[in-house]
mmCIF file of C-alpha atoms in Angstrom:
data_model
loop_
_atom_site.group_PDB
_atom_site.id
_atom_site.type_symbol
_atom_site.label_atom_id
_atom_site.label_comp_id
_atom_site.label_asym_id
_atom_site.label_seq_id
_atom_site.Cartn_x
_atom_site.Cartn_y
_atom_site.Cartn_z
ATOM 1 C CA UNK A 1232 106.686 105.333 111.995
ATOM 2 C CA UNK A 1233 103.025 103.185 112.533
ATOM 3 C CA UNK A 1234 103.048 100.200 111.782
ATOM 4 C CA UNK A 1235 99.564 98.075 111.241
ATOM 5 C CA UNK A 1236 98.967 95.008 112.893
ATOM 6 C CA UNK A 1237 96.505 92.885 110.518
ATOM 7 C CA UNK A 1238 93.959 90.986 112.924
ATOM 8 C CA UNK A 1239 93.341 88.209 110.749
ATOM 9 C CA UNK A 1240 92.760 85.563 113.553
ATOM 10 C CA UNK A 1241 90.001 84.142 112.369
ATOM 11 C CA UNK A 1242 92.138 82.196 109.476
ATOM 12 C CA UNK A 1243 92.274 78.764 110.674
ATOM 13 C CA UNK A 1244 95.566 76.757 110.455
ATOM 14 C CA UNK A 1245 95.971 74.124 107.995
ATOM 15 C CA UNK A 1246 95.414 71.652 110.469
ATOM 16 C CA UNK A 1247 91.762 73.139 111.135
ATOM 17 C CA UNK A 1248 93.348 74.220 114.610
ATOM 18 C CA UNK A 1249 92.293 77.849 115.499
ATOM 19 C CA UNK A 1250 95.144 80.442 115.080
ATOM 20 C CA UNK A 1251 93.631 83.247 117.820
ATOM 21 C CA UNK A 1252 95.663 82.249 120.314
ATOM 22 C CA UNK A 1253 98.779 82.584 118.510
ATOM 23 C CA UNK A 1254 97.789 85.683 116.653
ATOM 24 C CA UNK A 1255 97.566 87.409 119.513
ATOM 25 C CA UNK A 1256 100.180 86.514 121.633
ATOM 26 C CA UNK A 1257 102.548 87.883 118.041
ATOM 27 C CA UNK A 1258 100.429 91.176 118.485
ATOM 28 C CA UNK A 1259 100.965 91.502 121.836
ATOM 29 C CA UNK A 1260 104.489 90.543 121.142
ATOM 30 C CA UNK A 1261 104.589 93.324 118.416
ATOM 31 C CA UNK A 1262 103.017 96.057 120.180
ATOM 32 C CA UNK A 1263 105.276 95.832 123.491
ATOM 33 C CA UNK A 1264 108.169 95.918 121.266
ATOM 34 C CA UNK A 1265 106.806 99.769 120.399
ATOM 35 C CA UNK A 1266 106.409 100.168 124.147
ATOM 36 C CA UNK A 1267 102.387 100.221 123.472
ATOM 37 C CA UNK A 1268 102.882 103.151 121.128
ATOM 38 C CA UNK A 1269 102.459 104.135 117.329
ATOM 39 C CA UNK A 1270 100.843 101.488 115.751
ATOM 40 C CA UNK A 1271 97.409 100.321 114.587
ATOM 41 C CA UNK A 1272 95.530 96.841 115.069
ATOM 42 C CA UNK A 1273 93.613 97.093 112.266
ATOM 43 C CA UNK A 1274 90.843 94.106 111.823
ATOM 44 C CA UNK A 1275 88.669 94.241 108.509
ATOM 45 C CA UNK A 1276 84.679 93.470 108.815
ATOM 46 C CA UNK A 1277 82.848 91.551 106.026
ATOM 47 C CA UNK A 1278 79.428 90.453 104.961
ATOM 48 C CA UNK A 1279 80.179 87.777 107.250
ATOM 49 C CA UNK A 1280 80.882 89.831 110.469
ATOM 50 C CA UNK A 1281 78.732 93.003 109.951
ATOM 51 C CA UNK A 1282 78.160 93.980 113.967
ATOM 52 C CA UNK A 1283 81.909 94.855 113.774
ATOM 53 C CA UNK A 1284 81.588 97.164 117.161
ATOM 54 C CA UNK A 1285 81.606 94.212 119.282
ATOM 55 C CA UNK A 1286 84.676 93.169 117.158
ATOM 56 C CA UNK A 1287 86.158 96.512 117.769
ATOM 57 C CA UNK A 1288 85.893 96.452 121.789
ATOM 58 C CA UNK A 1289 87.347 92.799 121.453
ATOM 59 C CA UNK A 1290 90.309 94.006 119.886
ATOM 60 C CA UNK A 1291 91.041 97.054 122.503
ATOM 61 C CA UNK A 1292 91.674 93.665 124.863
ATOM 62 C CA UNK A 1293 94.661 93.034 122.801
ATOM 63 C CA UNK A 1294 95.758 96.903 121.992
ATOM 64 C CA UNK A 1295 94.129 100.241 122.181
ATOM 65 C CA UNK A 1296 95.058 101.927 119.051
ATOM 66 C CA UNK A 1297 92.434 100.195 116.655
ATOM 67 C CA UNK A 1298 91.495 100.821 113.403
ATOM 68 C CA UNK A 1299 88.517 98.533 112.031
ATOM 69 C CA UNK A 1300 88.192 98.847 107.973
ATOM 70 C CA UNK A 1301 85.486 97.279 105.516
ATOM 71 C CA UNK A 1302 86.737 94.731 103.234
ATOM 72 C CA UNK A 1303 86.421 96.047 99.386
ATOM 73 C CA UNK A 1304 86.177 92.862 96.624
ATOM 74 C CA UNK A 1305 84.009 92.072 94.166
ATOM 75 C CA UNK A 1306 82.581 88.765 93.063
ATOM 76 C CA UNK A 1307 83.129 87.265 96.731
ATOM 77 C CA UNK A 1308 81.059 86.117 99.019
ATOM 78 C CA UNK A 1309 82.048 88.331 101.633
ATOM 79 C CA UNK A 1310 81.783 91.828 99.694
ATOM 80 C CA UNK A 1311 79.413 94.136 101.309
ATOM 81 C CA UNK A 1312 76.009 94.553 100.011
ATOM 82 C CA UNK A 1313 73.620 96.979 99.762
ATOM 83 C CA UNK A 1314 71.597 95.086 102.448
ATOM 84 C CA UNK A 1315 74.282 95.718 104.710
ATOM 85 C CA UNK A 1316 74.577 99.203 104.839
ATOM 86 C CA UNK A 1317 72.097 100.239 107.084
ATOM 87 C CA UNK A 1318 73.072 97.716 110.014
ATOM 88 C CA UNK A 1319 76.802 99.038 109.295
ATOM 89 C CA UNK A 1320 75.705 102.616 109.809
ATOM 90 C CA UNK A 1321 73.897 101.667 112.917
ATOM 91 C CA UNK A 1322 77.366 99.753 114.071
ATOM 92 C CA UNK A 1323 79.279 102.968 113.694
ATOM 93 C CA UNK A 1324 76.722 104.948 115.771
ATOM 94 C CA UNK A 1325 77.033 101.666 118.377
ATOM 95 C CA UNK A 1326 80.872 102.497 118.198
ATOM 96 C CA UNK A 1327 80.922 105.731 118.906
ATOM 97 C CA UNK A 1328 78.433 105.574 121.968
ATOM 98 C CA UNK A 1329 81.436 102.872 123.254
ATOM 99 C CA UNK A 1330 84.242 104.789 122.247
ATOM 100 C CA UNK A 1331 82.806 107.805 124.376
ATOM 101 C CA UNK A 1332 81.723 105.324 127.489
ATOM 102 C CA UNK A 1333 85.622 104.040 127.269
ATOM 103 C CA UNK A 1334 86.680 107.336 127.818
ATOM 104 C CA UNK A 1335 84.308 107.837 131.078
ATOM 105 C CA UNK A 1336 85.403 104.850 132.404
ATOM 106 C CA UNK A 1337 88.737 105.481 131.952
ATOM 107 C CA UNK A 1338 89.893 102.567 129.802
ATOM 108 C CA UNK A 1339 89.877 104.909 126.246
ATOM 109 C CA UNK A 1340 90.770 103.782 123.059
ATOM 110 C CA UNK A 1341 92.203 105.357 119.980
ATOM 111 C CA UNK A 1342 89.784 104.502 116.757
ATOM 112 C CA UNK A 1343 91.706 105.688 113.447
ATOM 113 C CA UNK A 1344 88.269 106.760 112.119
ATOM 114 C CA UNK A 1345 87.406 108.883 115.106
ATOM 115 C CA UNK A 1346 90.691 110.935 114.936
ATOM 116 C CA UNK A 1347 89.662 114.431 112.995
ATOM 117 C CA UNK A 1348 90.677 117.603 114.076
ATOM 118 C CA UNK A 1349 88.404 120.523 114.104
ATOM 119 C CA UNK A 1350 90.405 123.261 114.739
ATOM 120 C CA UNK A 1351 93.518 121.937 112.375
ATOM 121 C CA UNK A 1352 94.736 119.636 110.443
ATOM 122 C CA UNK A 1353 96.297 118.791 106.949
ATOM 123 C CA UNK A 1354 97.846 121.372 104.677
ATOM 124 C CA UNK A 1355 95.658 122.256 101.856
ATOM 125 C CA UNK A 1356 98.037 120.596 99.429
ATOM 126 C CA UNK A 1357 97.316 117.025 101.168
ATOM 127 C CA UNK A 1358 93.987 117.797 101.549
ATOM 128 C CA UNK A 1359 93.563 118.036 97.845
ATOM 129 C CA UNK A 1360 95.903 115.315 96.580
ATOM 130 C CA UNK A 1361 95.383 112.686 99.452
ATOM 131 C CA UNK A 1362 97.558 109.785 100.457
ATOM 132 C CA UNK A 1363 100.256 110.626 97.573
ATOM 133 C CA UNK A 1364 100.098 107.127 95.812
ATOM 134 C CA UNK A 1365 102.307 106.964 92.846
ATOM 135 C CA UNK A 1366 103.676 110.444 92.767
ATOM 136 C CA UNK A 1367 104.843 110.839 96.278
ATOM 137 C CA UNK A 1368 105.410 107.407 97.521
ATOM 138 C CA UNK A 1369 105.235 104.039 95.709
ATOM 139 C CA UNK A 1370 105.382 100.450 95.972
ATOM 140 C CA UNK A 1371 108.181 98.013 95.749
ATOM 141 C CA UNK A 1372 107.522 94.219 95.305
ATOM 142 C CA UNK A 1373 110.198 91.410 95.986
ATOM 143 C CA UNK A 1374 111.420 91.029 92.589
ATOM 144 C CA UNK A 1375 111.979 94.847 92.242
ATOM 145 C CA UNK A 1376 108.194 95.863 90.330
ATOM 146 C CA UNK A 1377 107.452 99.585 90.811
ATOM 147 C CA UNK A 1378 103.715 100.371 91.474
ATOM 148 C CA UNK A 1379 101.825 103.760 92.619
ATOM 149 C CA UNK A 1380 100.778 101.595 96.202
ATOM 150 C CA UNK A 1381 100.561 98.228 97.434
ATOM 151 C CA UNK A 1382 97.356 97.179 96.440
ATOM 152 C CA UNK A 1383 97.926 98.346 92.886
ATOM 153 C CA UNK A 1384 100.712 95.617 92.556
ATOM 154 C CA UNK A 1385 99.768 92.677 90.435
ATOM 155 C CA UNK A 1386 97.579 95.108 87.924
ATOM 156 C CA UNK A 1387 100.160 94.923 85.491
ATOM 157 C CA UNK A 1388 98.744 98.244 84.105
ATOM 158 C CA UNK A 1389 99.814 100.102 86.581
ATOM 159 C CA UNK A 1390 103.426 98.704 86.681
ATOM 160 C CA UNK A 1391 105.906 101.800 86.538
ATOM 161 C CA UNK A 1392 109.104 100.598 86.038
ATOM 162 C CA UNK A 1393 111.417 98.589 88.299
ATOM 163 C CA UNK A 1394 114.181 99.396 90.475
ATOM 164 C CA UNK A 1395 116.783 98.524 87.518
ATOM 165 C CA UNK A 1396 114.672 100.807 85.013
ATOM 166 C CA UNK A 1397 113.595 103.760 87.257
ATOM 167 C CA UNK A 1398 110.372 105.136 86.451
ATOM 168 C CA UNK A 1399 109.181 104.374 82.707
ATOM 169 C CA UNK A 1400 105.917 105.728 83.051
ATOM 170 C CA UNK A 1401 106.382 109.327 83.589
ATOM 171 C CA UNK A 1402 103.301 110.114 82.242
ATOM 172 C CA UNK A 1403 101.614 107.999 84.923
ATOM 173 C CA UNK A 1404 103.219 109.414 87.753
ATOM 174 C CA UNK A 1405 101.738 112.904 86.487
ATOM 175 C CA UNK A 1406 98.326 111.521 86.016
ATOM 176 C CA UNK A 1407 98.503 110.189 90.054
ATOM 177 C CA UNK A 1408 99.605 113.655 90.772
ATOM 178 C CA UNK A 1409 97.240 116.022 89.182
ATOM 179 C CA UNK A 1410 94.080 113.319 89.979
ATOM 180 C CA UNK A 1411 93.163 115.546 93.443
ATOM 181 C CA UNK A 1412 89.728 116.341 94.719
ATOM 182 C CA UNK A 1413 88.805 119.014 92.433
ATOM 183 C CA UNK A 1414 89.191 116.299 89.241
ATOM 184 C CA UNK A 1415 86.688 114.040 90.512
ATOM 185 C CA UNK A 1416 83.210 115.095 89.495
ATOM 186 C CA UNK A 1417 81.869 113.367 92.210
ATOM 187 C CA UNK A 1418 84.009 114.457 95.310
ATOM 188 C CA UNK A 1419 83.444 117.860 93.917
ATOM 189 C CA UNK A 1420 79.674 118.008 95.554
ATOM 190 C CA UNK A 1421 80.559 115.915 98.355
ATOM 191 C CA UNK A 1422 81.079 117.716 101.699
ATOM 192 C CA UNK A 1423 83.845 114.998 102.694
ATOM 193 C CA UNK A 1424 86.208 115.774 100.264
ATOM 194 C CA UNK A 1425 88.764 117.579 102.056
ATOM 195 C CA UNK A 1426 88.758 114.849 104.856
ATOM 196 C CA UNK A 1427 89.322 111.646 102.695
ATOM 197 C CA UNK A 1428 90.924 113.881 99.923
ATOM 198 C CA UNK A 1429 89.249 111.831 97.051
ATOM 199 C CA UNK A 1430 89.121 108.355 98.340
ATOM 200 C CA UNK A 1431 91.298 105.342 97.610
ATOM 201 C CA UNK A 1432 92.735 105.455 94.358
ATOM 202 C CA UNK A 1433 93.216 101.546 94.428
ATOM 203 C CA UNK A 1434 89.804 100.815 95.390
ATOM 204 C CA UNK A 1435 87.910 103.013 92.545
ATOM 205 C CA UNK A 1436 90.295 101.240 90.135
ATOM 206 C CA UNK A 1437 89.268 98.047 91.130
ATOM 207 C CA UNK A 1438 85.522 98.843 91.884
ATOM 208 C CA UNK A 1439 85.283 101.113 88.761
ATOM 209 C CA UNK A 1440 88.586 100.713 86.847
ATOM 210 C CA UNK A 1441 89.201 104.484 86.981
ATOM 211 C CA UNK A 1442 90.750 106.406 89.649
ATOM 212 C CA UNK A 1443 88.679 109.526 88.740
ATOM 213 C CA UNK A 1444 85.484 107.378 90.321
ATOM 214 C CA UNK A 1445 85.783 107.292 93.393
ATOM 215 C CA UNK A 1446 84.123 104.025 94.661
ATOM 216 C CA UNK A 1447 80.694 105.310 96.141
ATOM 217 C CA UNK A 1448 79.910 102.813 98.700
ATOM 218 C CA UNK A 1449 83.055 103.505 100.441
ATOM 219 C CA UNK A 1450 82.089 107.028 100.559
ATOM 220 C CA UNK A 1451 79.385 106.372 102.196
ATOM 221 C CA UNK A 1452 80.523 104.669 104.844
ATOM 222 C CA UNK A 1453 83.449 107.839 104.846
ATOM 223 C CA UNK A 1454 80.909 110.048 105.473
ATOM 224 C CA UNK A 1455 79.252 108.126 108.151
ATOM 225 C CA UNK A 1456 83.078 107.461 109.626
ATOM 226 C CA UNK A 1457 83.679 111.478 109.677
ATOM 227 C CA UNK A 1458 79.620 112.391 111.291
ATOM 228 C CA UNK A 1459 80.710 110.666 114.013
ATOM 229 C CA UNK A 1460 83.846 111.811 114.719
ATOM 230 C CA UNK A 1461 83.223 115.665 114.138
ATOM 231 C CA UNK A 1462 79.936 115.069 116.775
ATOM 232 C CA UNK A 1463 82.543 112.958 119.371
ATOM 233 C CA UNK A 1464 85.296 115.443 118.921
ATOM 234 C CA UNK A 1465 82.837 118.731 119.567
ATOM 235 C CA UNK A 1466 81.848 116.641 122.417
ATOM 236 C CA UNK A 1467 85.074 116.300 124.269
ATOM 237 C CA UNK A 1468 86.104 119.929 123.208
ATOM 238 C CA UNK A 1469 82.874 121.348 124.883
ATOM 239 C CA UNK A 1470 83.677 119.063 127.805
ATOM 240 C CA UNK A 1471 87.031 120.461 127.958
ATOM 241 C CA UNK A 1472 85.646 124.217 127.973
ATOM 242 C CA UNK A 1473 83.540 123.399 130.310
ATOM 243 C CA UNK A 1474 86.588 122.428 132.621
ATOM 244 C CA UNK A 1475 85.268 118.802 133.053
ATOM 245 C CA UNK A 1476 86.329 115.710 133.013
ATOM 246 C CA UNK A 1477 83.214 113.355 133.384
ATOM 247 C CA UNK A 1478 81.920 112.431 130.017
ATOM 248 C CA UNK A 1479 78.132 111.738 130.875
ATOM 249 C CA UNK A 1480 76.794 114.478 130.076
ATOM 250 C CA UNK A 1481 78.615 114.278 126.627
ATOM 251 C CA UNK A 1482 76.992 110.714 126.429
ATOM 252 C CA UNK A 1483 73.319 111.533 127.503
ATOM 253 C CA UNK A 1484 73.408 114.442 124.429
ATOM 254 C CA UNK A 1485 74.863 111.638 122.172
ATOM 255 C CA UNK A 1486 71.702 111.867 120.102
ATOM 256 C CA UNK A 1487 71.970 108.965 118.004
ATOM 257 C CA UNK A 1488 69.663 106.223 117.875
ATOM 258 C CA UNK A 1489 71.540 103.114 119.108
ATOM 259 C CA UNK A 1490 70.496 100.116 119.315
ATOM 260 C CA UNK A 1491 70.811 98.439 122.760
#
């Protein structure tokens, strides 16, 4: 089992004191306790932190399985705007160009986002219905609240029963199930689909409030997420077929535009 390491160390303490010090130090803590395998330091990037590859290659000093996700709000000061998107899809491109120089160095990194296999992958099933939230898996709270995922709990709507009741929502559990790819008139033209399976069901609901929209500027960034990592990964394969192991020539045909 993965577990996710939240990098929040930019929360101060109450004191106004800085907390990186002692965030990390738990991570590190954390992560040998795995013996340095099967988990994710996942940070989150904002309107306030928007050049999030530097944040990225600051993490891999602390672990090297890294996942890096945008925050999704509304009515906040740090919710992404539409200004942001083009420096974001510049920071992915940045990202990848590092990811790939890591490798030819010899210090690699695992990015969640840049793991996609070409050649295999996900049954067709998962493909279609996603991550499996409230049909497959749920949520339990505390005090015993049933809900299709974490992030749906507190939206009382989506409350299916408690551990004392069972499920009460049956109904519910069948609309998670059948709300794949195919029902989503917008996944249904988009390339991606069968790689992020329909998006987060949480985030159209709170974006949207309907499941069946998926919530567009994530996909965008999706689909930026998924051009780089089909390019990287049929750039190591043909470096592998090749029989070599020094990634510059892979870099020198990285052909996007990166800013230095």
């Amino acid at each position: 089992m993965e577990v996710s390491l939240l990098m929040t160390i930019c929360v101060p303490f109450p004191n106004k004191a800085g907390s990186y010090d002692a965030a990390v130090a738990g991570f590190k803590k954390v992560i040998a306790s795995r013996h340095n395998k099967n988990y994710y330091l996942r940070g989150t990037y904002t309107h306030y932190n928007v050049h999030f590859a530097e944040d990225t290659m600051r993490m891999t000093d602390v672990g090297t399985e890294i996942s890096m996700e945008p925050v999704v709000g509304i009515d906040e000061p740090y919710v992404l705007t539409e200004e942001d998107l083009p420096i974001l899809m510049k920071e992915y491109d940045k990202l990848a160009h590092l990811y790939l120089e890591a490798r030819r160095t010899g210090k690699p990194f695992d990015f969640f986002h840049f793991n996609v296999a070409l050649d295999n992958g996900p049954c067709v099933a998962k493909r279609l219905a996603g991550c499996g939230a409230g049909h497959e898996y749920f949520a339990i709270t505390p005090e015993g609240d049933i809900y299709p995922c974490h992030q749906f709990v507190g939206r009382e709507q989506y409350k299916m029963g408690t551990l004392d009741t069972g499920i009460v929502k049956p109904d519910m559990v069948q609309y998670f199930r059948q709300m794949h790819v195919m029902k989503k008139p917008a996944c249904r033209e988009c390339w991606a689909r069968f790689f992020c399976s329909g998006g987060c069901h949480a985030n159209a609901d709170l974006i949207n409030g309907d499941i069946a929209k998926p919530y567009e500027y994530g996909c965008k960034l999706q689909r930026k997420r998924l051009e780089c990592a089909i390019i990287i990964q049929a750039l190591l394969t043909e470096q592998v077929e090749e029989g070599g192991e020094d990634l510059r020539p892979a870099i020198d045909n990285f052909k996007f535009q990166v800013e230095k």
